[in-house]
Amino acid sequence: MKRDIILGGVGGQGILSIAAVIGMAALSENMYLKQAEVHGMSQRGGDVSSNLRISTQPIASDLIPLGKADLIISVEPMESLRYLPYLSPDGWLITNTKPFININNYPDEQDIKAEIVKLKNHVALDADGIAKDLGSVRSANMVVLGAAVPFLGIEFDKMKIAIAKIFESKGEKIVDVNVKALTAGYEFALDYTKK
């Protein structure tokens, strides 16, 4: 089993927390892991991305070639489009639909959505809205991660355990809301892909 994953978003949206949870879950399955991160002025709302490769076999490089990503997981819709050249023809795009508008010339939201729905394999969800309904807007990244779980090749319960370990120091309440966010995203993706 191998998954090449590109994570994309804007600084402060929790991209690296998503990578940490996937990585911890993969390690609990005795998988190999390589990761590379790019921080573009993240403190000022710049783009942040990560190449995350997990496999049951040793991994030679931490970078994913163009056209070879199995998944793009994005917490910002415009950022999800930035990495499309890396997506394999059978790959999946999992993205939040709520924009983070931090530039004057942000593209038209409808144009972005039109590009997303052109993809054969995609799950697009309002992760911010789902997280808000759960009482924690900061958990939108875990909603997006939950929507990606059906395509990761890692059991859902392993992801829950990884969240508990990653957020353990922040207290039980934070762990619980993040697990709820993960579950909501997971259930959304299962329903979405049945359509």
mmCIF file of C-alpha atoms in Angstrom:
data_model
loop_
_atom_site.group_PDB
_atom_site.id
_atom_site.type_symbol
_atom_site.label_atom_id
_atom_site.label_comp_id
_atom_site.label_asym_id
_atom_site.label_seq_id
_atom_site.Cartn_x
_atom_site.Cartn_y
_atom_site.Cartn_z
ATOM 1 C CA MET A 1 0.000 0.000 0.000
ATOM 2 C CA LYS A 2 1.262 3.456 -0.892
ATOM 3 C CA ARG A 3 -0.279 6.909 -0.810
ATOM 4 C CA ASP A 4 1.351 10.074 -2.103
ATOM 5 C CA ILE A 5 -0.479 13.011 -0.569
ATOM 6 C CA ILE A 6 -0.200 16.751 -1.129
ATOM 7 C CA LEU A 7 -1.599 18.927 1.627
ATOM 8 C CA GLY A 8 -2.411 22.527 0.777
ATOM 9 C CA GLY A 9 -3.803 25.577 2.480
ATOM 10 C CA VAL A 10 -2.976 28.900 4.052
ATOM 11 C CA GLY A 11 -0.858 29.535 7.127
ATOM 12 C CA GLY A 12 -2.790 28.930 10.335
ATOM 13 C CA GLN A 13 -5.379 26.554 8.840
ATOM 14 C CA GLY A 14 -3.881 23.428 10.385
ATOM 15 C CA ILE A 15 -2.173 21.767 7.416
ATOM 16 C CA LEU A 16 0.674 20.525 9.536
ATOM 17 C CA SER A 17 -1.740 19.118 12.136
ATOM 18 C CA ILE A 18 -3.373 17.087 9.361
ATOM 19 C CA ALA A 19 0.065 15.802 8.326
ATOM 20 C CA ALA A 20 0.911 14.946 11.941
ATOM 21 C CA VAL A 21 -2.292 12.929 12.418
ATOM 22 C CA ILE A 22 -1.871 10.999 9.163
ATOM 23 C CA GLY A 23 1.786 10.408 9.962
ATOM 24 C CA MET A 24 1.086 9.113 13.459
ATOM 25 C CA ALA A 25 -1.661 6.810 12.171
ATOM 26 C CA ALA A 26 0.640 5.513 9.424
ATOM 27 C CA LEU A 27 3.421 4.819 11.908
ATOM 28 C CA SER A 28 0.970 2.922 14.106
ATOM 29 C CA GLU A 29 0.424 0.661 11.095
ATOM 30 C CA ASN A 30 4.221 0.158 10.828
ATOM 31 C CA MET A 31 4.282 2.063 7.547
ATOM 32 C CA TYR A 32 7.191 4.080 6.182
ATOM 33 C CA LEU A 33 6.790 7.851 6.036
ATOM 34 C CA LYS A 34 8.498 10.785 4.292
ATOM 35 C CA GLN A 35 7.403 14.392 4.523
ATOM 36 C CA ALA A 36 8.517 17.745 3.097
ATOM 37 C CA GLU A 37 6.950 21.102 3.941
ATOM 38 C CA VAL A 38 6.855 24.491 2.228
ATOM 39 C CA HIS A 39 5.921 27.574 4.222
ATOM 40 C CA GLY A 40 5.288 30.675 2.105
ATOM 41 C CA MET A 41 5.056 33.611 4.489
ATOM 42 C CA SER A 42 2.641 31.495 6.514
ATOM 43 C CA GLN A 43 2.490 34.012 9.355
ATOM 44 C CA ARG A 44 0.915 36.492 6.913
ATOM 45 C CA GLY A 45 -1.626 34.138 5.412
ATOM 46 C CA GLY A 46 0.697 32.758 2.742
ATOM 47 C CA ASP A 47 0.371 29.320 1.254
ATOM 48 C CA VAL A 48 1.542 26.250 3.138
ATOM 49 C CA SER A 49 1.958 22.855 1.569
ATOM 50 C CA SER A 50 3.312 19.480 2.466
ATOM 51 C CA ASN A 51 4.328 16.435 0.481
ATOM 52 C CA LEU A 52 3.450 13.405 2.594
ATOM 53 C CA ARG A 53 4.282 9.923 1.395
ATOM 54 C CA ILE A 54 3.241 6.799 3.287
ATOM 55 C CA SER A 55 3.890 3.235 2.227
ATOM 56 C CA THR A 56 4.324 -0.315 3.409
ATOM 57 C CA GLN A 57 7.596 -0.308 1.410
ATOM 58 C CA PRO A 58 10.657 1.940 1.900
ATOM 59 C CA ILE A 59 10.283 5.370 0.265
ATOM 60 C CA ALA A 60 13.223 6.835 -1.671
ATOM 61 C CA SER A 61 12.271 10.523 -1.916
ATOM 62 C CA ASP A 62 10.154 12.908 0.129
ATOM 63 C CA LEU A 63 8.916 14.803 -2.963
ATOM 64 C CA ILE A 64 5.963 13.745 -5.124
ATOM 65 C CA PRO A 65 6.481 14.024 -8.912
ATOM 66 C CA LEU A 66 3.981 15.844 -11.160
ATOM 67 C CA GLY A 67 0.978 13.671 -11.986
ATOM 68 C CA LYS A 68 1.688 11.120 -9.249
ATOM 69 C CA ALA A 69 -0.243 12.312 -6.179
ATOM 70 C CA ASP A 70 -2.958 9.927 -5.042
ATOM 71 C CA LEU A 71 -4.591 12.654 -2.971
ATOM 72 C CA ILE A 72 -4.669 16.403 -2.669
ATOM 73 C CA ILE A 73 -6.085 17.413 0.676
ATOM 74 C CA SER A 74 -6.769 21.126 0.906
ATOM 75 C CA VAL A 75 -8.362 23.357 3.516
ATOM 76 C CA GLU A 76 -8.744 26.220 1.009
ATOM 77 C CA PRO A 77 -10.372 25.884 -2.430
ATOM 78 C CA MET A 78 -8.020 28.118 -4.470
ATOM 79 C CA GLU A 79 -5.034 26.397 -2.898
ATOM 80 C CA SER A 80 -6.491 23.045 -3.924
ATOM 81 C CA LEU A 81 -6.317 24.134 -7.580
ATOM 82 C CA ARG A 82 -2.686 25.218 -7.233
ATOM 83 C CA TYR A 83 -1.584 21.589 -6.873
ATOM 84 C CA LEU A 84 -3.769 19.943 -9.537
ATOM 85 C CA PRO A 85 -0.781 19.313 -11.856
ATOM 86 C CA TYR A 86 0.473 16.872 -9.224
ATOM 87 C CA LEU A 87 -2.729 14.834 -9.095
ATOM 88 C CA SER A 88 -2.663 11.455 -10.838
ATOM 89 C CA PRO A 89 -5.455 10.739 -13.345
ATOM 90 C CA ASP A 90 -7.163 8.469 -10.804
ATOM 91 C CA GLY A 91 -6.312 10.621 -7.780
ATOM 92 C CA TRP A 92 -8.783 12.341 -5.456
ATOM 93 C CA LEU A 93 -9.125 15.973 -4.506
ATOM 94 C CA ILE A 94 -10.536 16.545 -1.030
ATOM 95 C CA THR A 95 -11.157 20.221 -0.388
ATOM 96 C CA ASN A 96 -12.862 22.741 1.798
ATOM 97 C CA THR A 97 -15.172 25.008 -0.242
ATOM 98 C CA LYS A 98 -14.940 27.966 2.149
ATOM 99 C CA PRO A 99 -12.388 30.434 0.770
ATOM 100 C CA PHE A 100 -9.772 32.220 2.817
ATOM 101 C CA ILE A 101 -9.698 35.519 0.940
ATOM 102 C CA ASN A 102 -6.402 37.166 1.764
ATOM 103 C CA ILE A 103 -5.570 38.826 -1.574
ATOM 104 C CA ASN A 104 -7.292 41.569 -3.581
ATOM 105 C CA ASN A 105 -7.439 39.552 -6.780
ATOM 106 C CA TYR A 106 -8.867 36.352 -5.294
ATOM 107 C CA PRO A 107 -10.560 34.471 -8.165
ATOM 108 C CA ASP A 108 -14.335 34.281 -8.468
ATOM 109 C CA GLU A 109 -15.600 31.592 -6.094
ATOM 110 C CA GLN A 110 -17.957 30.142 -8.705
ATOM 111 C CA ASP A 111 -15.056 29.766 -11.146
ATOM 112 C CA ILE A 112 -13.086 27.870 -8.512
ATOM 113 C CA LYS A 113 -16.027 25.573 -7.754
ATOM 114 C CA ALA A 114 -16.532 24.958 -11.487
ATOM 115 C CA GLU A 115 -12.917 23.792 -11.780
ATOM 116 C CA ILE A 116 -13.279 21.503 -8.768
ATOM 117 C CA VAL A 117 -16.429 19.771 -10.017
ATOM 118 C CA LYS A 118 -14.776 19.105 -13.397
ATOM 119 C CA LEU A 119 -12.548 16.571 -11.646
ATOM 120 C CA LYS A 120 -13.593 12.947 -11.918
ATOM 121 C CA ASN A 121 -12.733 12.228 -8.276
ATOM 122 C CA HIS A 122 -13.413 14.926 -5.726
ATOM 123 C CA VAL A 123 -15.058 15.593 -2.384
ATOM 124 C CA ALA A 124 -15.866 19.274 -1.809
ATOM 125 C CA LEU A 125 -17.383 20.278 1.508
ATOM 126 C CA ASP A 126 -17.965 23.365 3.636
ATOM 127 C CA ALA A 127 -15.637 22.231 6.391
ATOM 128 C CA ASP A 128 -15.809 25.616 8.119
ATOM 129 C CA GLY A 129 -19.603 25.387 8.345
ATOM 130 C CA ILE A 130 -19.521 21.802 9.613
ATOM 131 C CA ALA A 131 -16.899 22.685 12.229
ATOM 132 C CA LYS A 132 -18.904 25.739 13.299
ATOM 133 C CA ASP A 133 -21.981 23.562 13.786
ATOM 134 C CA LEU A 134 -19.874 21.320 16.028
ATOM 135 C CA GLY A 135 -18.873 24.323 18.122
ATOM 136 C CA SER A 136 -15.246 24.658 17.017
ATOM 137 C CA VAL A 137 -14.392 26.586 13.854
ATOM 138 C CA ARG A 138 -10.743 25.723 14.495
ATOM 139 C CA SER A 139 -11.538 22.057 13.770
ATOM 140 C CA ALA A 140 -12.283 22.629 10.068
ATOM 141 C CA ASN A 141 -8.967 20.975 9.227
ATOM 142 C CA MET A 142 -10.096 17.786 11.004
ATOM 143 C CA VAL A 143 -13.367 17.843 9.006
ATOM 144 C CA VAL A 144 -11.305 17.925 5.796
ATOM 145 C CA LEU A 145 -9.075 15.144 7.116
ATOM 146 C CA GLY A 146 -12.142 13.051 7.929
ATOM 147 C CA ALA A 147 -13.360 13.467 4.353
ATOM 148 C CA ALA A 148 -9.998 12.135 3.163
ATOM 149 C CA VAL A 149 -9.957 9.046 5.401
ATOM 150 C CA PRO A 150 -11.864 6.756 2.960
ATOM 151 C CA PHE A 151 -9.014 7.267 0.459
ATOM 152 C CA LEU A 152 -5.995 7.060 2.766
ATOM 153 C CA GLY A 153 -5.751 3.311 3.195
ATOM 154 C CA ILE A 154 -5.692 3.701 6.987
ATOM 155 C CA GLU A 155 -8.539 2.563 9.218
ATOM 156 C CA PHE A 156 -10.796 5.279 10.616
ATOM 157 C CA ASP A 157 -10.199 4.110 14.209
ATOM 158 C CA LYS A 158 -6.424 4.538 13.754
ATOM 159 C CA MET A 159 -7.042 8.173 12.811
ATOM 160 C CA LYS A 160 -9.115 8.710 15.956
ATOM 161 C CA ILE A 161 -6.335 7.263 18.090
ATOM 162 C CA ALA A 162 -3.789 9.500 16.350
ATOM 163 C CA ILE A 163 -5.930 12.577 17.059
ATOM 164 C CA ALA A 164 -6.138 11.592 20.731
ATOM 165 C CA LYS A 165 -2.336 11.368 20.920
ATOM 166 C CA ILE A 166 -1.640 14.565 18.949
ATOM 167 C CA PHE A 167 -4.101 16.720 20.925
ATOM 168 C CA GLU A 168 -3.740 14.946 24.291
ATOM 169 C CA SER A 169 -1.813 17.835 25.864
ATOM 170 C CA LYS A 170 -4.631 20.280 24.998
ATOM 171 C CA GLY A 171 -7.212 18.391 27.021
ATOM 172 C CA GLU A 172 -10.102 15.993 26.592
ATOM 173 C CA LYS A 173 -12.505 18.641 25.258
ATOM 174 C CA ILE A 174 -10.185 19.488 22.354
ATOM 175 C CA VAL A 175 -9.655 15.805 21.582
ATOM 176 C CA ASP A 176 -13.418 15.184 21.589
ATOM 177 C CA VAL A 177 -14.289 18.065 19.268
ATOM 178 C CA ASN A 178 -11.543 17.070 16.842
ATOM 179 C CA VAL A 179 -12.759 13.459 16.786
ATOM 180 C CA LYS A 180 -16.299 14.729 16.159
ATOM 181 C CA ALA A 181 -14.985 16.900 13.320
ATOM 182 C CA LEU A 182 -13.107 13.926 11.853
ATOM 183 C CA THR A 183 -16.251 11.791 12.088
ATOM 184 C CA ALA A 184 -18.422 14.458 10.437
ATOM 185 C CA GLY A 185 -16.020 14.786 7.514
ATOM 186 C CA TYR A 186 -15.740 11.015 7.171
ATOM 187 C CA GLU A 187 -19.511 10.542 7.083
ATOM 188 C CA PHE A 188 -19.868 13.419 4.593
ATOM 189 C CA ALA A 189 -17.382 11.773 2.230
ATOM 190 C CA LEU A 190 -19.112 8.392 2.458
ATOM 191 C CA ASP A 191 -22.467 9.996 1.593
ATOM 192 C CA TYR A 192 -20.932 12.245 -1.086
ATOM 193 C CA THR A 193 -19.275 9.382 -2.948
ATOM 194 C CA LYS A 194 -22.510 7.344 -2.991
ATOM 195 C CA LYS A 195 -24.168 10.010 -5.166
#
